[in-house]
C-alpha positions as a Python dict, from the first residue, in 0.01 Angstrom:
ca = {
    (1, 'M'): (0, 0, 0),
    (2, 'P'): (-383, -38, 7),
    (3, 'S'): (-461, -442, 29),
    (4, 'T'): (-490, -653, -247),
    (5, 'S'): (-837, -763, -240),
    (6, 'Y'): (-818, -1083, -387),
    (7, 'H'): (-543, -1348, -583),
    (8, 'L'): (-812, -1501, -909),
    (9, 'H'): (-567, -1828, -1044),
    (10, 'L'): (-697, -1942, -1338),
    (11, 'P'): (-606, -2285, -1516),
    (12, 'D'): (-497, -2296, -1915),
    (13, 'A'): (-854, -2443, -2004),
    (14, 'F'): (-1215, -2500, -1764),
    (15, 'T'): (-1342, -2759, -1789),
    (16, 'S'): (-1500, -2803, -1471),
    (17, 'C'): (-1829, -2670, -1272),
    (18, 'V'): (-1628, -2619, -904),
    (19, 'V'): (-1482, -2333, -792),
    (20, 'F'): (-1215, -2281, -568),
    (21, 'A'): (-1205, -1975, -275),
    (22, 'S'): (-1036, -1930, -16),
    (23, 'P'): (-1147, -1668, 163),
    (24, 'H'): (-963, -1555, 511),
    (25, 'S'): (-636, -1645, 375),
    (26, 'G'): (-550, -1329, 278),
    (27, 'R'): (-156, -1219, 404),
    (28, 'D'): (-202, -879, 254),
    (29, 'Y'): (-166, -659, 571),
    (30, 'P'): (-158, -275, 510),
    (31, 'W'): (29, -64, 666),
    (32, 'S'): (-167, 120, 829),
    (33, 'F'): (-305, -123, 1016),
    (34, 'L'): (-24, -287, 1124),
    (35, 'R'): (22, 78, 1243),
    (36, 'G'): (-340, 97, 1399),
    (37, 'T'): (-387, -202, 1580),
    (38, 'V'): (-237, -256, 1944),
    (39, 'L'): (-205, -577, 1898),
    (40, 'D'): (177, -765, 1719),
    (41, 'D'): (229, -880, 1373),
    (42, 'H'): (197, -1197, 1516),
    (43, 'T'): (-121, -1214, 1683),
    (44, 'I'): (-333, -1021, 1437),
    (45, 'R'): (-256, -1373, 1242),
    (46, 'S'): (-420, -1565, 1448),
    (47, 'S'): (-774, -1571, 1260),
    (48, 'E'): (-675, -1629, 978),
    (49, 'D'): (-680, -1900, 778),
    (50, 'A'): (-324, -1915, 732),
    (51, 'F'): (-179, -2149, 451),
    (52, 'V'): (-548, -2286, 310),
    (53, 'D'): (-419, -2125, -47),
    (54, 'R'): (-113, -2238, 13),
    (55, 'L'): (-271, -2601, -8),
    (56, 'F'): (-545, -2574, -234),
    (57, 'D'): (-251, -2379, -464),
    (58, 'C'): (-287, -2644, -713),
    (59, 'V'): (-651, -2651, -832),
    (60, 'P'): (-586, -2500, -1215),
    (61, 'Q'): (-411, -2789, -1358),
    (62, 'F'): (-780, -2983, -1262),
    (63, 'G'): (-971, -2766, -1495),
    (64, 'A'): (-1098, -2543, -1240),
    (65, 'A'): (-1047, -2130, -1139),
    (66, 'F'): (-900, -2043, -816),
    (67, 'L'): (-972, -1778, -601),
    (68, 'R'): (-796, -1651, -298),
    (69, 'A'): (-811, -1283, -56),
    (70, 'G'): (-530, -1026, -36),
    (71, 'A'): (-631, -881, 236),
    (72, 'P'): (-705, -1044, 516),
    (73, 'R'): (-975, -1142, 764),
    (74, 'A'): (-831, -893, 1018),
    (75, 'Y'): (-871, -644, 853),
    (76, 'V'): (-1262, -712, 655),
    (77, 'D'): (-1437, -1066, 717),
    (78, 'L'): (-1530, -1156, 347),
    (79, 'N'): (-1751, -1412, 488),
    (80, 'R'): (-1964, -1187, 659),
    (81, 'A'): (-2254, -984, 442),
    (82, 'C'): (-2159, -635, 365),
    (83, 'D'): (-2376, -478, 570),
    (84, 'E'): (-2311, -674, 905),
    (85, 'L'): (-2114, -307, 1070),
    (86, 'D'): (-2040, -355, 1464),
    (87, 'P'): (-2174, -68, 1682),
    (88, 'A'): (-1948, -159, 1914),
    (89, 'L'): (-1657, -81, 1651),
    (90, 'I'): (-1789, 153, 1359),
    (91, 'E'): (-1948, 488, 1462),
    (92, 'G'): (-2220, 614, 1391),
    (93, 'V'): (-2413, 270, 1308),
    (94, 'S'): (-2685, 172, 1496),
    (95, 'K'): (-2769, -98, 1679),
    (96, 'R'): (-3003, -417, 1480),
    (97, 'S'): (-3155, -699, 1629),
    (98, 'H'): (-2950, -926, 1819),
    (99, 'N'): (-2708, -1091, 1549),
    (100, 'P'): (-2464, -1355, 1767),
    (101, 'R'): (-2194, -1252, 1504),
    (102, 'I'): (-2220, -919, 1498),
    (103, 'A'): (-2239, -921, 1891),
    (104, 'S'): (-1859, -1107, 1937),
    (105, 'G'): (-1715, -879, 1746),
    (106, 'L'): (-1705, -1085, 1388),
    (107, 'G'): (-1827, -840, 1116),
    (108, 'V'): (-1724, -792, 832),
    (109, 'V'): (-1526, -535, 1018),
    (110, 'P'): (-1377, -706, 1318),
    (111, 'R'): (-1320, -616, 1656),
    (112, 'V'): (-1142, -863, 1810),
    (113, 'V'): (-940, -1245, 1627),
    (114, 'S'): (-953, -1553, 1784),
    (115, 'N'): (-998, -1586, 2211),
    (116, 'G'): (-1218, -1246, 2177),
    (117, 'R'): (-840, -1085, 2169),
    (118, 'A'): (-971, -682, 2111),
    (119, 'I'): (-790, -502, 1760),
    (120, 'Y'): (-813, -110, 1823),
    (121, 'R'): (-834, 80, 2122),
    (122, 'G'): (-1130, 259, 2031),
    (123, 'K'): (-1337, 295, 1739),
    (124, 'L'): (-1306, 320, 1365),
    (125, 'P'): (-1547, 588, 1159),
    (126, 'M'): (-1807, 482, 940),
    (127, 'S'): (-1589, 678, 638),
    (128, 'E'): (-1223, 368, 749),
    (129, 'A'): (-1581, 73, 749),
    (130, 'E'): (-1731, 187, 373),
    (131, 'R'): (-1370, 224, 213),
    (132, 'R'): (-1275, -152, 300),
    (133, 'I'): (-1587, -228, 197),
    (134, 'T'): (-1589, -51, -131),
    (135, 'R'): (-1229, -170, -162),
    (136, 'I'): (-1254, -494, -69),
    (137, 'W'): (-1569, -676, -1),
    (138, 'H'): (-1704, -621, -336),
    (139, 'P'): (-1457, -688, -571),
    (140, 'Y'): (-1376, -1057, -433),
    (141, 'H'): (-1764, -1131, -394),
    (142, 'A'): (-1806, -980, -811),
    (143, 'K'): (-1542, -1205, -938),
    (144, 'L'): (-1662, -1429, -698),
    (145, 'A'): (-2033, -1402, -867),
    (146, 'D'): (-1892, -1404, -1250),
    (147, 'L'): (-1730, -1689, -1261),
    (148, 'L'): (-2000, -1938, -1022),
    (149, 'S'): (-2203, -1760, -1351),
    (150, 'Q'): (-1942, -1734, -1624),
    (151, 'S'): (-2002, -2218, -1523),
    (152, 'R'): (-2376, -2242, -1474),
    (153, 'T'): (-2350, -2081, -1850),
    (154, 'Q'): (-2049, -2335, -1995),
    (155, 'F'): (-2198, -2579, -1775),
    (156, 'G'): (-2499, -2574, -1663),
    (157, 'S'): (-2472, -2561, -1350),
    (158, 'S'): (-2135, -2442, -1033),
    (159, 'I'): (-2053, -2544, -763),
    (160, 'L'): (-1827, -2356, -532),
    (161, 'I'): (-1550, -2548, -299),
    (162, 'D'): (-1541, -2314, 5),
    (163, 'C'): (-1233, -2329, 159),
    (164, 'H'): (-1143, -2282, 512),
    (165, 'S'): (-975, -2424, 802),
    (166, 'M'): (-995, -2400, 1191),
    (167, 'P'): (-839, -2419, 1515),
    (168, 'H'): (-814, -2738, 1723),
    (169, 'E'): (-969, -2660, 1989),
    (170, 'A'): (-1332, -2565, 1819),
    (171, 'V'): (-1343, -2933, 1739),
    (172, 'R'): (-1168, -3084, 1968),
    (173, 'N'): (-1330, -3391, 2179),
    (174, 'S'): (-1259, -3594, 2503),
    (175, 'K'): (-1208, -3957, 2291),
    (176, 'G'): (-942, -3793, 2048),
    (177, 'Q'): (-1195, -3829, 1693),
    (178, 'S'): (-1297, -3502, 1650),
    (179, 'P'): (-1312, -3454, 1293),
    (180, 'E'): (-1018, -3325, 1081),
    (181, 'I'): (-1289, -3248, 825),
    (182, 'V'): (-1575, -2997, 819),
    (183, 'I'): (-1843, -3007, 588),
    (184, 'G'): (-2077, -2766, 581),
    (185, 'D'): (-2425, -2661, 348),
    (186, 'R'): (-2632, -2550, 552),
    (187, 'F'): (-2811, -2865, 676),
    (188, 'G'): (-2920, -2882, 299),
    (189, 'A'): (-3016, -2548, 216),
    (190, 'S'): (-2667, -2410, 26),
    (191, 'A'): (-2634, -2760, -192),
    (192, 'S'): (-2847, -3064, -311),
    (193, 'S'): (-2735, -3360, -129),
    (194, 'D'): (-2597, -3535, -412),
    (195, 'I'): (-2327, -3336, -401),
    (196, 'V'): (-2249, -3353, -45),
    (197, 'N'): (-2189, -3717, 11),
    (198, 'Q'): (-1939, -3702, -356),
    (199, 'V'): (-1814, -3395, -113),
    (200, 'E'): (-1826, -3557, 171),
    (201, 'A'): (-1673, -3895, 0),
    (202, 'A'): (-1369, -3753, -131),
    (203, 'F'): (-1222, -3679, 251),
    (204, 'E'): (-1351, -3997, 344),
    (205, 'R'): (-1137, -4250, 124),
    (206, 'T'): (-854, -4013, 241),
    (207, 'G'): (-892, -4213, 608),
    (208, 'L'): (-1001, -3830, 702),
    (209, 'R'): (-1262, -3816, 968),
    (210, 'V'): (-1569, -3597, 800),
    (211, 'A'): (-1827, -3414, 995),
    (212, 'R'): (-2100, -3283, 849),
    (213, 'N'): (-2268, -2925, 993),
    (214, 'A'): (-2149, -2888, 1233),
    (215, 'P'): (-1932, -2696, 1468),
    (216, 'F'): (-1927, -2513, 1156),
    (217, 'A'): (-2297, -2508, 922),
    (218, 'G'): (-2203, -2176, 659),
    (219, 'A'): (-2176, -1882, 703),
    (220, 'Y'): (-2301, -1585, 479),
    (221, 'I'): (-2108, -1769, 158),
    (222, 'A'): (-2309, -2047, 193),
    (223, 'Q'): (-2557, -1949, 303),
    (224, 'H'): (-2574, -1616, -2),
    (225, 'Y'): (-2440, -1856, -259),
    (226, 'G'): (-2577, -2212, -229),
    (227, 'R'): (-2905, -2221, -447),
    (228, 'P'): (-2978, -2588, -562),
    (229, 'S'): (-3291, -2551, -697),
    (230, 'Q'): (-3089, -2283, -966),
    (231, 'N'): (-2766, -2524, -1004),
    (232, 'Q'): (-2550, -2335, -753),
    (233, 'H'): (-2447, -2537, -478),
    (234, 'A'): (-2212, -2417, -229),
    (235, 'I'): (-1994, -2614, 6),
    (236, 'Q'): (-1772, -2436, 371),
    (237, 'I'): (-1470, -2669, 419),
    (238, 'E'): (-1307, -2685, 671),
    (239, 'I'): (-1002, -2854, 743),
    (240, 'D'): (-836, -2864, 1118),
    (241, 'R'): (-570, -2621, 1132),
    (242, 'S'): (-326, -2884, 1388),
    (243, 'V'): (-366, -3109, 1095),
    (244, 'Y'): (-69, -2939, 900),
    (245, 'M'): (32, -2659, 1130),
    (246, 'D'): (158, -2534, 1399),
    (247, 'E'): (-127, -2290, 1467),
    (248, 'R'): (90, -2162, 1776),
    (249, 'A'): (377, -2081, 1580),
    (250, 'V'): (161, -1972, 1308),
    (251, 'R'): (365, -2167, 986),
    (252, 'P'): (353, -2523, 850),
    (253, 'N'): (425, -2841, 1019),
    (254, 'K'): (617, -3140, 973),
    (255, 'N'): (283, -3338, 836),
    (256, 'F'): (248, -3078, 605),
    (257, 'H'): (372, -3134, 281),
    (258, 'Q'): (216, -3475, 344),
    (259, 'F'): (-99, -3286, 351),
    (260, 'R'): (-56, -3115, 86),
    (261, 'K'): (-37, -3371, -132),
    (262, 'L'): (-340, -3598, -55),
    (263, 'L'): (-581, -3288, -69),
    (264, 'R'): (-386, -3220, -426),
    (265, 'G'): (-597, -3642, -410),
    (266, 'V'): (-894, -3485, -314),
    (267, 'V'): (-873, -3137, -558),
    (268, 'A'): (-870, -3393, -858),
    (269, 'E'): (-1218, -3511, -655),
    (270, 'L'): (-1406, -3270, -593),
    (271, 'A'): (-1261, -3104, -938),
    (272, 'A'): (-1446, -3392, -1150),
    (273, 'I'): (-1824, -3360, -976),
    (274, 'G'): (-2084, -3303, -1199),
    (275, 'P'): (-2045, -3169, -1584),
    (276, 'R'): (-1756, -3190, -1789),
    (277, 'D'): (-1595, -3092, -2117),
    (278, 'A'): (-1817, -2852, -2240),
    (279, 'G'): (-1691, -2556, -2338),
    (280, 'R'): (-1431, -2818, -2554),
    (281, 'M'): (-1766, -3081, -2657),
    (282, 'A'): (-1965, -2662, -2788),
    (283, 'A'): (-1611, -2629, -2979),
    (284, 'E'): (-1645, -2938, -3149),
}
């Protein structure tokens, strides 16, 4: 059975110009993919933004759309350009200029999961990569682009909150003061500073430790959709997985429900950023 590209959750009425998305929380693993990988069913999930979709499932209650991936990141990475093909994995792909993501095995069709563990024994045919991109990548991005366009039409601007999680190892430091939230705006290129300041403040008011652009500034999605000069802003949010889940077991920890409740308040604040209620005002 083919993996689903995305799941879309809409509000009863759009009252927010903000669109929330979770491109790496998909867990609709195709049986043929699980049969073809050298990894077990547990290890294959190690690069998944597990449970991020559950953390943000309250989004429609605040008048905003929530788009979440169906297909897992290990199958197709939606935060890569569709032409970021890995010559070490895909047959017939010629080497181009150096791309650190591709070189590390993290192209649009990944060669590895976390810690560089190989997904396959050998190479994949180009036809398989093209099939995944056609069935998974293109529908997801077509829908995301459509949601942002609709928001700009209705409200005059759109704000993408791209929701991710990060391994604790990626932000841990010796002083124990590592950030729990990393906000990425590609160093100011993908969103206006005023909007990013409001996003940062919403998280800081909860007492969470927040950093900007280090170690994650935003990848393809922030770069592609962030067009501040056109009133379209894209901000990547990374959450330290250890805050809400047992990373090794890939399951929620005892803090999950409390943290999910805390994020509900943050989501309410984020959904209130920018122009609101344009549709209702027009109707009146």
